[in-house]
């Protein structure tokens, strides 16, 4: 971030603009929303600027800027639409100590003016460091459409009520009150005018002051395979309402960033839980926050009902007398088959597909190898990398065809996704050579659809950078890495 966004108090401060044409006009339209004391220096000025000057909204000095004109100015805009004049006036203003912006000249400017969505007092500033003005405009248009025009009025009335709302205890009770105001009572009341909003606030406060404290609640939420776009709307809502988010190592940063800003984030994949009591420690942590009255999101990679040790945590929550719900997510198997253009079941090929684990708490997991070895069988095998050699041996031994297709998808749905298409007899070898180190899912009995290269991924299509993915954590105890995430 080269430009640091701040909101500057311009009330009573001097702001100087050099120029009287369209560029100056555009900046003045924004500046006039503030309570700055505005001076415009222009030998010739647009009639709108003349009108503003006549109305007393700004002071027009009908000549070019001279040394000393920008003294004590907080901000200076060179908007002359003439490079030489912009350069001259910017140098003068800088010498006078003002922060300088040259319109349409990012390089020589000390600050830039963002695209603004104005629902005063709610102001949203959008900046792209000059990289993509089109994007800034599109985001602005999107927000303009989404945020009701009444938002500013609600916020202004709300601001006047903040002292009254302090009757509620700080924290969740107060937050719930404001949530109720901005998303329920406020928007409903404002259709009948601002006095109705005042009345609604009084009623709402009375209701919140007498209502019993909301008990803690645990939402077990599936975060999906990694791409934030594969989160469910329900998962997003849960993250938005969370007081505490207890998450695993598989959940990448871009998803964690969707949690409410004030939420406490606890990474149980990294906090060094002891080797024997780790699952119990996680259970205890979830319960402890629930008992303290928090809305807890227990965020697990993929779907929390698939190899997620969900039941142990649910039982602990029930034992503590807490309520819970389960928000399903897209499991790695779904993301993996999607990446190779195949389906898990197919009429005439396989009427069932298995979800297996490569190893469990006891080590490499045993399965019904004979039935799996039959032609046309399909299995999504989780945690299969280390068990690959073992799986290969068991399946071949039980009669599986050596040329049975096997596809391993690493980091499915993520920017660093890799697809390894192989066959059962080459599996162990090819995996060794591929040297995969992210989470990987093995699709037994499936090959990438014809026409898809063995390694497929369109990096460009993904909006979040590879660098933002968390690296695998060395502190993560291995049993947690394989069973609890
Ligand atoms: N609950 C998760 C599974 C947890 S077990 C789910 O529903 O997906 C952890 C295993 O899931 C990993 O070892 C790997 O086999 C698989 N996995 C999770 N995310 C993955 C991803 N993005 N790509 C490939 N495999 C993944």
Tab-separated table of C-alpha atoms and ligand atoms in Angstrom:
chain	number	residue	atom	x	y	z
A	1	UNK	CA	0.000	0.000	0.000
A	2	UNK	CA	1.773	3.121	-1.214
A	3	UNK	CA	-1.023	5.542	-0.303
A	4	UNK	CA	-2.381	5.281	3.201
A	5	UNK	CA	-6.104	6.088	3.376
A	6	UNK	CA	-7.121	8.531	6.102
A	7	UNK	CA	-10.083	10.855	6.649
A	8	UNK	CA	-8.857	14.423	7.079
A	9	UNK	CA	-10.811	16.975	9.102
A	10	UNK	CA	-11.018	19.968	6.766
A	11	UNK	CA	-13.449	22.047	8.849
A	12	UNK	CA	-12.072	25.583	8.874
A	13	UNK	CA	-8.874	24.560	7.034
A	14	UNK	CA	-7.646	26.351	3.923
A	15	UNK	CA	-7.769	24.428	0.660
A	16	UNK	CA	-6.371	26.067	-2.463
A	17	UNK	CA	-7.235	25.144	-6.037
A	18	UNK	CA	-5.364	26.528	-9.026
A	19	UNK	CA	-7.417	26.439	-12.240
A	20	UNK	CA	-10.918	27.359	-13.352
A	21	UNK	CA	-11.878	24.674	-15.886
A	22	UNK	CA	-13.425	21.215	-15.826
A	23	UNK	CA	-10.652	19.622	-13.718
A	24	UNK	CA	-10.994	22.294	-11.036
A	25	UNK	CA	-14.767	21.998	-11.176
A	26	UNK	CA	-14.646	18.243	-10.522
A	27	UNK	CA	-12.435	18.679	-7.443
A	28	UNK	CA	-14.500	21.611	-6.180
A	29	UNK	CA	-17.694	19.554	-6.316
A	30	UNK	CA	-16.094	17.171	-3.811
A	31	UNK	CA	-14.416	19.848	-1.702
A	32	UNK	CA	-17.661	21.775	-1.335
A	33	UNK	CA	-19.101	18.798	0.560
A	34	UNK	CA	-16.621	19.627	3.360
A	35	UNK	CA	-16.421	22.675	5.604
A	36	UNK	CA	-13.040	23.716	4.197
A	37	UNK	CA	-12.280	27.368	3.447
A	38	UNK	CA	-11.751	27.168	-0.292
A	39	UNK	CA	-9.697	29.536	-2.455
A	40	UNK	CA	-9.648	29.248	-6.228
A	41	UNK	CA	-6.946	31.001	-8.238
A	42	UNK	CA	-7.908	31.354	-11.908
A	43	UNK	CA	-7.666	34.201	-14.389
A	44	UNK	CA	-10.697	32.714	-16.115
A	45	UNK	CA	-13.233	30.572	-14.319
A	46	UNK	CA	-16.183	28.416	-15.319
A	47	UNK	CA	-19.543	30.098	-14.694
A	48	UNK	CA	-20.373	27.509	-12.017
A	49	UNK	CA	-17.274	28.596	-10.076
A	50	UNK	CA	-18.373	32.225	-10.486
A	51	UNK	CA	-21.780	31.267	-9.095
A	52	UNK	CA	-20.243	29.502	-6.089
A	53	UNK	CA	-18.036	32.534	-5.486
A	54	UNK	CA	-21.074	34.843	-5.687
A	55	UNK	CA	-22.898	32.603	-3.195
A	56	UNK	CA	-19.937	32.793	-0.823
A	57	UNK	CA	-19.254	29.052	-0.988
A	58	UNK	CA	-15.639	29.796	-2.003
A	59	UNK	CA	-13.318	32.712	-2.670
A	60	UNK	CA	-12.305	33.273	-6.277
A	61	UNK	CA	-9.074	35.197	-6.877
A	62	UNK	CA	-9.125	36.143	-10.576
A	63	UNK	CA	-5.445	35.724	-11.324
A	64	UNK	CA	-2.796	33.013	-11.532
A	65	UNK	CA	-1.316	31.628	-8.300
A	66	UNK	CA	1.655	33.529	-6.871
A	67	UNK	CA	4.205	32.755	-4.147
A	68	UNK	CA	2.606	32.812	-0.716
A	69	UNK	CA	-0.953	32.161	-1.997
A	70	UNK	CA	-0.942	28.601	-0.641
A	71	UNK	CA	0.442	29.499	2.753
A	72	UNK	CA	-1.297	27.716	5.637
A	73	UNK	CA	-3.208	25.584	3.120
A	74	UNK	CA	-3.863	22.005	4.224
A	75	UNK	CA	-4.264	20.848	0.644
A	76	UNK	CA	-3.431	22.229	-2.752
A	77	UNK	CA	-4.829	21.068	-6.095
A	78	UNK	CA	-3.060	21.971	-9.330
A	79	UNK	CA	-5.984	21.708	-11.771
A	80	UNK	CA	-4.830	23.981	-14.558
A	81	UNK	CA	-5.073	21.358	-17.308
A	82	UNK	CA	-1.654	22.582	-18.438
A	83	UNK	CA	1.484	20.655	-17.463
A	84	UNK	CA	3.754	23.680	-17.257
A	85	UNK	CA	1.311	25.692	-15.152
A	86	UNK	CA	0.589	22.663	-12.961
A	87	UNK	CA	4.337	22.216	-12.397
A	88	UNK	CA	4.851	25.909	-11.600
A	89	UNK	CA	1.917	26.199	-9.182
A	90	UNK	CA	2.659	22.847	-7.515
A	91	UNK	CA	6.227	24.012	-6.798
A	92	UNK	CA	4.919	27.255	-5.275
A	93	UNK	CA	2.384	25.420	-3.109
A	94	UNK	CA	4.977	22.918	-1.956
A	95	UNK	CA	7.262	25.792	-0.966
A	96	UNK	CA	4.324	27.208	1.009
A	97	UNK	CA	4.086	23.919	2.886
A	98	UNK	CA	0.825	22.545	1.436
A	99	UNK	CA	0.250	18.894	0.545
A	100	UNK	CA	0.036	18.883	-3.229
A	101	UNK	CA	-2.098	17.016	-5.728
A	102	UNK	CA	-1.645	17.520	-9.442
A	103	UNK	CA	-4.781	16.402	-11.253
A	104	UNK	CA	-4.099	13.389	-13.498
A	105	UNK	CA	-0.439	13.269	-12.460
A	106	UNK	CA	-0.073	10.543	-9.873
A	107	UNK	CA	3.712	10.529	-9.912
A	108	UNK	CA	4.215	14.167	-8.904
A	109	UNK	CA	1.328	14.216	-6.426
A	110	UNK	CA	1.795	13.812	-2.682
A	111	UNK	CA	-1.766	12.624	-2.173
A	112	UNK	CA	-4.569	11.350	-4.354
A	113	UNK	CA	-8.319	11.810	-4.105
A	114	UNK	CA	-10.190	8.502	-3.987
A	115	UNK	CA	-13.466	7.673	-5.666
A	116	UNK	CA	-16.069	8.461	-3.024
A	117	UNK	CA	-19.435	6.981	-2.133
A	118	UNK	CA	-21.102	9.635	-0.047
A	119	UNK	CA	-23.763	8.712	2.478
A	120	UNK	CA	-22.573	11.346	4.908
A	121	UNK	CA	-21.599	10.610	7.669
A	122	UNK	CA	-20.897	7.240	6.085
A	123	UNK	CA	-18.165	7.839	3.523
A	124	UNK	CA	-16.530	5.138	1.485
A	125	UNK	CA	-13.250	5.940	-0.228
A	126	UNK	CA	-12.032	3.687	-3.023
A	127	UNK	CA	-8.477	3.809	-4.302
A	128	UNK	CA	-6.466	1.679	-6.708
A	129	UNK	CA	-3.132	3.572	-6.462
A	130	UNK	CA	-3.902	4.785	-9.974
A	131	UNK	CA	-3.711	1.219	-11.279
A	132	UNK	CA	-7.297	0.746	-12.374
A	133	UNK	CA	-9.606	3.782	-12.385
A	134	UNK	CA	-12.153	1.678	-14.297
A	135	UNK	CA	-12.252	-0.770	-11.407
A	136	UNK	CA	-12.657	2.026	-8.861
A	137	UNK	CA	-15.577	3.409	-10.868
A	138	UNK	CA	-17.199	-0.027	-11.133
A	139	UNK	CA	-16.871	-0.605	-7.364
A	140	UNK	CA	-18.286	2.840	-6.706
A	141	UNK	CA	-21.250	2.212	-9.030
A	142	UNK	CA	-21.887	-1.122	-7.342
A	143	UNK	CA	-21.865	0.411	-3.862
A	144	UNK	CA	-23.991	3.364	-4.939
A	145	UNK	CA	-26.608	0.896	-6.055
A	146	UNK	CA	-26.417	-1.266	-2.953
A	147	UNK	CA	-26.409	1.325	-0.214
A	148	UNK	CA	-29.786	2.963	0.289
A	149	UNK	CA	-29.837	6.741	0.072
A	150	UNK	CA	-31.317	6.796	3.595
A	151	UNK	CA	-28.195	5.201	5.090
A	152	UNK	CA	-26.627	8.584	5.831
A	153	UNK	CA	-29.742	9.818	7.590
A	154	UNK	CA	-29.939	6.651	9.685
A	155	UNK	CA	-26.285	7.018	10.642
A	156	UNK	CA	-26.682	10.689	11.520
A	157	UNK	CA	-29.694	9.986	13.742
A	158	UNK	CA	-27.870	6.981	15.180
A	159	UNK	CA	-24.862	9.110	16.030
A	160	UNK	CA	-27.064	11.450	18.076
A	161	UNK	CA	-28.339	8.430	20.014
A	162	UNK	CA	-24.961	6.933	20.903
A	163	UNK	CA	-24.921	8.409	24.417
A	164	UNK	CA	-28.368	6.955	25.146
A	165	UNK	CA	-27.282	3.551	23.893
A	166	UNK	CA	-24.537	3.524	26.514
A	167	UNK	CA	-27.263	2.404	28.920
A	168	UNK	CA	-26.620	-1.024	27.401
A	169	UNK	CA	-23.520	-2.877	28.557
A	170	UNK	CA	-20.510	-2.442	26.284
A	171	UNK	CA	-19.880	-5.296	23.852
A	172	UNK	CA	-22.351	-7.701	22.401
A	173	UNK	CA	-25.498	-6.188	23.937
A	174	UNK	CA	-24.713	-2.796	22.450
A	175	UNK	CA	-23.644	-4.284	19.150
A	176	UNK	CA	-26.890	-6.253	18.894
A	177	UNK	CA	-28.819	-3.061	19.524
A	178	UNK	CA	-27.090	-1.204	16.685
A	179	UNK	CA	-27.390	-4.177	14.404
A	180	UNK	CA	-31.126	-4.220	15.069
A	181	UNK	CA	-31.296	-0.484	14.386
A	182	UNK	CA	-29.375	-0.417	11.113
A	183	UNK	CA	-30.798	-3.584	9.616
A	184	UNK	CA	-34.357	-3.790	11.005
A	185	UNK	CA	-35.939	-1.000	12.983
A	186	UNK	CA	-34.155	1.916	11.277
A	187	UNK	CA	-34.868	1.115	7.617
A	188	UNK	CA	-38.481	0.272	8.494
A	189	UNK	CA	-39.061	3.498	10.421
A	190	UNK	CA	-37.387	5.858	7.975
A	191	UNK	CA	-40.056	5.277	5.354
A	192	UNK	CA	-42.304	7.286	7.722
A	193	UNK	CA	-39.866	10.125	8.235
A	194	UNK	CA	-37.078	10.990	10.642
A	195	UNK	CA	-39.343	11.450	13.673
A	196	UNK	CA	-40.447	7.855	13.280
A	197	UNK	CA	-36.770	6.884	13.456
A	198	UNK	CA	-36.346	8.767	16.736
A	199	UNK	CA	-39.365	6.940	18.158
A	200	UNK	CA	-38.095	3.608	16.824
A	201	UNK	CA	-34.763	4.152	18.586
A	202	UNK	CA	-36.485	4.831	21.922
A	203	UNK	CA	-38.644	1.695	21.555
A	204	UNK	CA	-35.710	-0.395	20.474
A	205	UNK	CA	-33.586	0.669	23.425
A	206	UNK	CA	-36.396	-0.113	25.844
A	207	UNK	CA	-36.742	-3.551	24.286
A	208	UNK	CA	-33.020	-4.274	24.380
A	209	UNK	CA	-32.702	-3.064	27.975
A	210	UNK	CA	-35.302	-5.557	29.149
A	211	UNK	CA	-34.454	-8.511	26.959
A	212	UNK	CA	-32.658	-11.485	28.440
A	213	UNK	CA	-29.010	-11.912	27.491
A	214	UNK	CA	-28.471	-13.902	24.340
A	215	UNK	CA	-26.856	-17.222	25.189
A	216	UNK	CA	-23.711	-18.411	23.431
A	217	UNK	CA	-24.081	-20.422	20.260
A	218	UNK	CA	-21.739	-22.531	18.172
A	219	UNK	CA	-21.958	-22.647	14.371
A	220	UNK	CA	-19.933	-25.428	12.811
A	221	UNK	CA	-19.188	-23.968	9.423
A	222	UNK	CA	-17.655	-25.550	6.349
A	223	UNK	CA	-15.283	-23.072	4.709
A	224	UNK	CA	-15.106	-24.966	1.409
A	225	UNK	CA	-11.935	-26.029	-0.376
A	226	UNK	CA	-10.201	-22.645	-0.319
A	227	UNK	CA	-11.627	-20.361	-3.005
A	228	UNK	CA	-13.612	-17.677	-1.098
A	229	UNK	CA	-16.175	-17.681	-3.904
A	230	UNK	CA	-17.042	-21.240	-2.911
A	231	UNK	CA	-18.229	-20.179	0.546
A	232	UNK	CA	-21.967	-20.476	1.091
A	233	UNK	CA	-23.986	-17.341	1.786
A	234	UNK	CA	-24.807	-18.843	5.167
A	235	UNK	CA	-21.121	-19.268	5.966
A	236	UNK	CA	-20.521	-15.632	5.064
A	237	UNK	CA	-23.370	-14.534	7.314
A	238	UNK	CA	-22.041	-16.632	10.184
A	239	UNK	CA	-18.577	-15.095	9.759
A	240	UNK	CA	-20.163	-11.693	9.699
A	241	UNK	CA	-21.889	-12.251	13.035
A	242	UNK	CA	-19.101	-14.106	14.829
A	243	UNK	CA	-17.595	-12.970	18.119
A	244	UNK	CA	-15.015	-15.724	17.982
A	245	UNK	CA	-13.748	-17.714	14.991
A	246	UNK	CA	-11.906	-20.935	15.823
A	247	UNK	CA	-10.370	-22.158	12.597
A	248	UNK	CA	-8.127	-24.817	11.184
A	249	UNK	CA	-4.988	-24.594	9.153
A	250	UNK	CA	-6.769	-25.474	5.908
A	251	UNK	CA	-8.753	-22.236	5.901
A	252	UNK	CA	-6.852	-19.641	3.880
A	253	UNK	CA	-6.390	-15.990	4.793
A	254	UNK	CA	-8.789	-14.512	2.187
A	255	UNK	CA	-11.625	-16.425	3.862
A	256	UNK	CA	-10.551	-15.467	7.377
A	257	UNK	CA	-10.573	-11.842	6.294
A	258	UNK	CA	-14.320	-12.092	5.728
A	259	UNK	CA	-14.906	-12.455	9.467
A	260	UNK	CA	-16.269	-9.503	11.420
A	261	UNK	CA	-13.408	-7.142	12.085
A	262	UNK	CA	-13.842	-7.274	15.852
A	263	UNK	CA	-14.028	-11.077	15.952
A	264	UNK	CA	-11.330	-12.888	17.924
A	265	UNK	CA	-9.528	-15.224	15.550
A	266	UNK	CA	-8.103	-18.403	17.052
A	267	UNK	CA	-5.973	-20.680	14.903
A	268	UNK	CA	-6.128	-24.131	16.447
A	269	UNK	CA	-3.843	-25.415	13.723
A	270	UNK	CA	-0.971	-23.335	15.012
A	271	UNK	CA	-1.282	-22.641	18.679
A	272	UNK	CA	0.816	-25.559	19.768
A	273	UNK	CA	-1.790	-27.820	21.316
A	274	UNK	CA	-0.116	-30.726	23.070
A	275	UNK	CA	0.208	-33.997	21.178
A	276	UNK	CA	-2.238	-36.051	23.273
A	277	UNK	CA	-5.008	-33.713	24.402
A	278	UNK	CA	-5.362	-31.580	21.302
A	279	UNK	CA	-8.878	-32.518	20.234
A	280	UNK	CA	-10.051	-32.238	23.832
A	281	UNK	CA	-8.351	-28.860	24.041
A	282	UNK	CA	-10.199	-27.688	20.951
A	283	UNK	CA	-13.482	-28.998	22.375
A	284	UNK	CA	-12.778	-27.158	25.609
A	285	UNK	CA	-11.932	-23.951	23.781
A	286	UNK	CA	-15.149	-24.049	21.757
A	287	UNK	CA	-17.196	-24.739	24.887
A	288	UNK	CA	-15.419	-22.076	26.939
A	289	UNK	CA	-16.243	-19.316	24.450
A	290	UNK	CA	-19.813	-20.571	24.071
A	291	UNK	CA	-20.314	-20.496	27.838
A	292	UNK	CA	-19.015	-16.934	27.922
A	293	UNK	CA	-21.950	-16.033	25.678
A	294	UNK	CA	-20.049	-15.698	22.412
A	295	UNK	CA	-21.375	-16.455	18.954
A	296	UNK	CA	-18.676	-18.929	18.011
A	297	UNK	CA	-17.898	-19.982	14.460
A	298	UNK	CA	-15.976	-23.239	14.387
A	299	UNK	CA	-14.596	-22.985	10.869
A	300	UNK	CA	-13.375	-26.124	9.181
A	301	UNK	CA	-11.947	-26.697	5.708
A	302	UNK	CA	-14.283	-28.180	3.095
A	303	UNK	CA	-17.404	-29.618	4.651
A	304	UNK	CA	-17.318	-29.954	8.415
A	305	UNK	CA	-19.114	-33.302	8.236
A	306	UNK	CA	-16.330	-34.927	6.192
A	307	UNK	CA	-13.265	-36.060	8.162
A	308	UNK	CA	-13.739	-33.058	10.403
A	309	UNK	CA	-14.127	-34.640	13.856
A	310	UNK	CA	-17.396	-32.791	14.026
A	311	UNK	CA	-19.161	-35.282	16.295
A	312	UNK	CA	-16.635	-34.980	19.091
A	313	UNK	CA	-17.049	-31.222	19.155
A	314	UNK	CA	-20.842	-31.385	18.870
A	315	UNK	CA	-20.988	-33.795	21.796
A	316	UNK	CA	-18.868	-31.476	23.923
A	317	UNK	CA	-21.118	-28.562	23.010
A	318	UNK	CA	-24.269	-30.500	23.867
A	319	UNK	CA	-22.787	-31.679	27.131
A	320	UNK	CA	-22.175	-28.068	28.060
A	321	UNK	CA	-25.847	-27.303	27.334
A	322	UNK	CA	-25.042	-25.010	24.414
A	323	UNK	CA	-26.928	-24.738	21.138
A	324	UNK	CA	-25.312	-25.382	17.778
A	325	UNK	CA	-25.974	-25.559	14.086
A	326	UNK	CA	-24.065	-27.000	11.156
A	327	UNK	CA	-23.462	-25.029	7.977
A	328	UNK	CA	-22.350	-27.412	5.250
A	329	UNK	CA	-19.540	-26.500	2.891
A	330	UNK	CA	-18.194	-27.741	-0.410
A	331	UNK	CA	-15.996	-30.701	0.293
A	332	UNK	CA	-12.587	-31.194	-1.358
A	333	UNK	CA	-13.917	-34.114	-3.435
A	334	UNK	CA	-16.469	-31.851	-5.137
A	335	UNK	CA	-13.833	-29.228	-5.895
A	336	UNK	CA	-11.419	-31.883	-7.154
A	337	UNK	CA	-13.810	-33.542	-9.624
A	338	UNK	CA	-14.924	-30.118	-10.796
A	339	UNK	CA	-11.312	-29.262	-11.596
A	340	UNK	CA	-10.966	-32.233	-13.937
A	341	UNK	CA	-14.348	-31.798	-15.615
A	342	UNK	CA	-15.706	-35.099	-14.317
A	343	UNK	CA	-18.561	-36.127	-12.082
A	344	UNK	CA	-18.361	-38.354	-9.030
A	345	UNK	CA	-21.109	-40.649	-10.258
A	346	UNK	CA	-21.998	-41.441	-13.836
A	347	UNK	CA	-24.851	-43.408	-15.291
A	348	UNK	CA	-23.528	-46.709	-16.640
A	349	UNK	CA	-20.136	-46.339	-14.947
A	350	UNK	CA	-20.612	-46.060	-11.212
A	351	UNK	CA	-23.864	-45.790	-9.296
A	352	UNK	CA	-22.005	-45.035	-6.090
A	353	UNK	CA	-18.841	-43.224	-5.106
A	354	UNK	CA	-16.946	-43.683	-1.891
A	355	UNK	CA	-15.469	-41.155	0.445
A	356	UNK	CA	-12.402	-42.713	2.043
A	357	UNK	CA	-9.505	-41.651	4.164
A	358	UNK	CA	-5.952	-42.692	3.353
A	359	UNK	CA	-5.197	-42.959	6.992
A	360	UNK	CA	-6.924	-42.725	10.288
A	361	UNK	CA	-5.795	-42.446	13.903
A	362	UNK	CA	-4.371	-45.965	13.779
A	363	UNK	CA	-2.264	-45.371	10.643
A	364	UNK	CA	-2.993	-46.371	7.048
A	365	UNK	CA	-6.702	-47.081	6.864
A	366	UNK	CA	-8.018	-50.475	5.779
A	367	UNK	CA	-10.952	-50.687	3.407
A	368	UNK	CA	-12.912	-53.221	1.420
A	369	UNK	CA	-10.174	-53.415	-1.241
A	370	UNK	CA	-11.770	-56.259	-3.166
A	371	UNK	CA	-14.941	-54.340	-3.946
A	372	UNK	CA	-13.011	-51.153	-4.671
A	373	UNK	CA	-10.786	-53.036	-7.117
A	374	UNK	CA	-13.736	-53.876	-9.386
A	375	UNK	CA	-13.825	-52.072	-12.754
A	376	UNK	CA	-15.686	-48.747	-12.816
A	377	UNK	CA	-15.435	-48.089	-9.053
A	378	UNK	CA	-14.789	-44.499	-8.005
A	379	UNK	CA	-13.459	-43.246	-4.692
A	380	UNK	CA	-12.491	-39.827	-3.395
A	381	UNK	CA	-9.604	-40.538	-1.067
A	382	UNK	CA	-8.726	-37.857	1.484
A	383	UNK	CA	-5.348	-37.702	3.204
A	384	UNK	CA	-4.027	-40.157	0.669
A	385	UNK	CA	-0.602	-38.760	-0.197
A	386	UNK	CA	1.414	-40.576	2.395
A	387	UNK	CA	-0.712	-43.692	2.036
A	388	UNK	CA	-0.385	-43.796	-1.760
A	389	UNK	CA	2.112	-46.646	-1.867
A	390	UNK	CA	0.040	-48.689	0.563
A	391	UNK	CA	-3.203	-48.014	-1.366
A	392	UNK	CA	-1.545	-48.951	-4.631
A	393	UNK	CA	-0.288	-52.249	-3.230
A	394	UNK	CA	-3.611	-53.215	-1.661
A	395	UNK	CA	-5.629	-52.442	-4.768
A	396	UNK	CA	-3.289	-54.232	-7.172
A	397	UNK	CA	-3.151	-57.197	-4.814
A	398	UNK	CA	-6.954	-57.388	-4.827
A	399	UNK	CA	-7.128	-57.429	-8.615
A	400	UNK	CA	-7.486	-53.796	-9.658
A	401	UNK	CA	-6.380	-53.187	-13.257
A	402	UNK	CA	-2.909	-51.586	-13.314
A	403	UNK	CA	-4.135	-49.008	-15.831
A	404	UNK	CA	-7.050	-47.839	-13.626
A	405	UNK	CA	-6.982	-44.039	-13.855
A	406	UNK	CA	-6.054	-42.122	-10.715
A	407	UNK	CA	-6.006	-38.333	-10.471
A	408	UNK	CA	-4.483	-36.405	-7.613
A	409	UNK	CA	-5.648	-32.809	-7.190
A	410	UNK	CA	-3.565	-30.627	-4.925
A	411	UNK	CA	-4.954	-27.337	-3.567
A	412	UNK	CA	-8.250	-27.845	-5.391
A	413	UNK	CA	-9.993	-24.540	-6.194
A	414	UNK	CA	-6.978	-22.487	-5.067
A	415	UNK	CA	-4.700	-20.384	-7.237
A	416	UNK	CA	-1.909	-22.927	-6.811
A	417	UNK	CA	-4.068	-25.913	-7.765
A	418	UNK	CA	-2.183	-28.764	-9.461
A	419	UNK	CA	-3.630	-31.817	-11.159
A	420	UNK	CA	-1.673	-35.011	-11.536
A	421	UNK	CA	-3.266	-37.527	-13.907
A	422	UNK	CA	-1.774	-41.025	-13.617
A	423	UNK	CA	-2.650	-44.714	-13.414
A	424	UNK	CA	-2.673	-47.114	-10.489
A	425	UNK	CA	0.604	-48.815	-11.448
A	426	UNK	CA	2.448	-45.504	-11.803
A	427	UNK	CA	0.787	-43.777	-8.855
A	428	UNK	CA	3.501	-44.058	-6.252
A	429	UNK	CA	6.262	-43.128	-8.691
A	430	UNK	CA	4.456	-40.174	-10.232
A	431	UNK	CA	3.435	-38.828	-6.840
A	432	UNK	CA	7.025	-38.994	-5.643
A	433	UNK	CA	8.175	-37.052	-8.683
A	434	UNK	CA	5.402	-34.462	-8.425
A	435	UNK	CA	6.489	-33.593	-4.876
A	436	UNK	CA	3.109	-32.185	-3.809
A	437	UNK	CA	3.117	-30.358	-0.502
A	438	UNK	CA	-0.382	-28.855	-0.223
A	439	UNK	CA	-3.593	-30.679	0.719
A	440	UNK	CA	-4.306	-33.227	-1.991
A	441	UNK	CA	-7.257	-35.379	-2.858
A	442	UNK	CA	-6.965	-38.631	-4.755
A	443	UNK	CA	-9.695	-39.552	-7.221
A	444	UNK	CA	-9.467	-43.282	-7.747
A	445	UNK	CA	-11.077	-44.458	-10.993
A	446	UNK	CA	-11.234	-41.014	-12.622
A	447	UNK	CA	-8.994	-39.370	-15.227
A	448	UNK	CA	-9.142	-35.710	-16.248
A	449	UNK	CA	-11.721	-35.355	-19.006
A	450	UNK	CA	-10.206	-35.547	-22.478
A	451	UNK	CA	-9.050	-32.208	-23.700
A	452	UNK	CA	-8.062	-31.011	-20.259
A	453	UNK	CA	-4.311	-30.998	-19.810
A	454	UNK	CA	-2.988	-33.069	-16.893
A	455	UNK	CA	-2.121	-29.830	-15.127
A	456	UNK	CA	-4.946	-27.374	-15.477
A	457	UNK	CA	-5.418	-24.034	-13.975
A	458	UNK	CA	-6.169	-20.545	-15.059
A	459	UNK	CA	-4.325	-18.349	-12.569
A	460	UNK	CA	-5.662	-15.205	-14.221
A	461	UNK	CA	-9.231	-16.125	-13.396
A	462	UNK	CA	-8.526	-16.027	-9.666
A	463	UNK	CA	-8.648	-12.711	-7.920
A	464	UNK	CA	-6.543	-13.552	-4.895
A	465	UNK	CA	-2.812	-13.970	-4.898
A	466	UNK	CA	-0.978	-17.197	-4.233
A	467	UNK	CA	1.263	-15.355	-1.804
A	468	UNK	CA	-1.652	-14.759	0.555
A	469	UNK	CA	-2.138	-18.459	1.164
A	470	UNK	CA	-0.825	-19.552	4.529
A	471	UNK	CA	2.212	-21.752	4.355
A	472	UNK	CA	1.877	-25.104	6.032
A	473	UNK	CA	2.580	-24.707	9.689
A	474	UNK	CA	5.565	-26.475	11.178
A	475	UNK	CA	4.044	-26.278	14.686
A	476	UNK	CA	0.960	-28.153	13.580
A	477	UNK	CA	0.961	-31.508	15.340
A	478	UNK	CA	0.766	-34.184	12.676
A	479	UNK	CA	-2.252	-35.940	14.131
A	480	UNK	CA	-4.184	-32.695	13.936
A	481	UNK	CA	-2.982	-32.112	10.423
A	482	UNK	CA	-4.441	-35.353	9.275
A	483	UNK	CA	-7.535	-35.791	11.331
A	484	UNK	CA	-8.923	-32.600	12.693
A	485	UNK	CA	-8.923	-30.373	9.630
B	1	LIG	N1	-13.487	-31.458	5.800
B	1	LIG	C1	-12.565	-31.446	4.677
B	1	LIG	C2	-11.605	-32.599	4.738
B	1	LIG	C3	-10.654	-32.536	5.890
B	1	LIG	S1	-9.479	-33.807	5.890
B	1	LIG	C4	-13.374	-31.467	3.370
B	1	LIG	O1	-14.587	-31.678	3.406
B	1	LIG	O2	-12.768	-31.239	2.326
B	1	LIG	C5	-8.099	-33.024	5.127
B	1	LIG	C6	-7.915	-33.555	3.744
B	1	LIG	O3	-8.875	-32.978	2.878
B	1	LIG	C7	-6.584	-33.203	3.118
B	1	LIG	O4	-5.576	-34.075	3.535
B	1	LIG	C8	-6.911	-33.394	1.648
B	1	LIG	O5	-6.945	-34.752	1.323
B	1	LIG	C9	-8.341	-32.891	1.577
B	1	LIG	N2	-8.425	-31.472	1.158
B	1	LIG	C10	-8.915	-30.445	1.846
B	1	LIG	N3	-8.885	-29.315	1.116
B	1	LIG	C11	-8.369	-29.651	-0.086
B	1	LIG	C12	-8.099	-28.949	-1.276
B	1	LIG	N4	-8.348	-27.641	-1.390
B	1	LIG	N5	-7.567	-29.631	-2.312
B	1	LIG	C13	-7.325	-30.952	-2.225
B	1	LIG	N6	-7.553	-31.667	-1.129
B	1	LIG	C14	-8.089	-31.039	-0.060
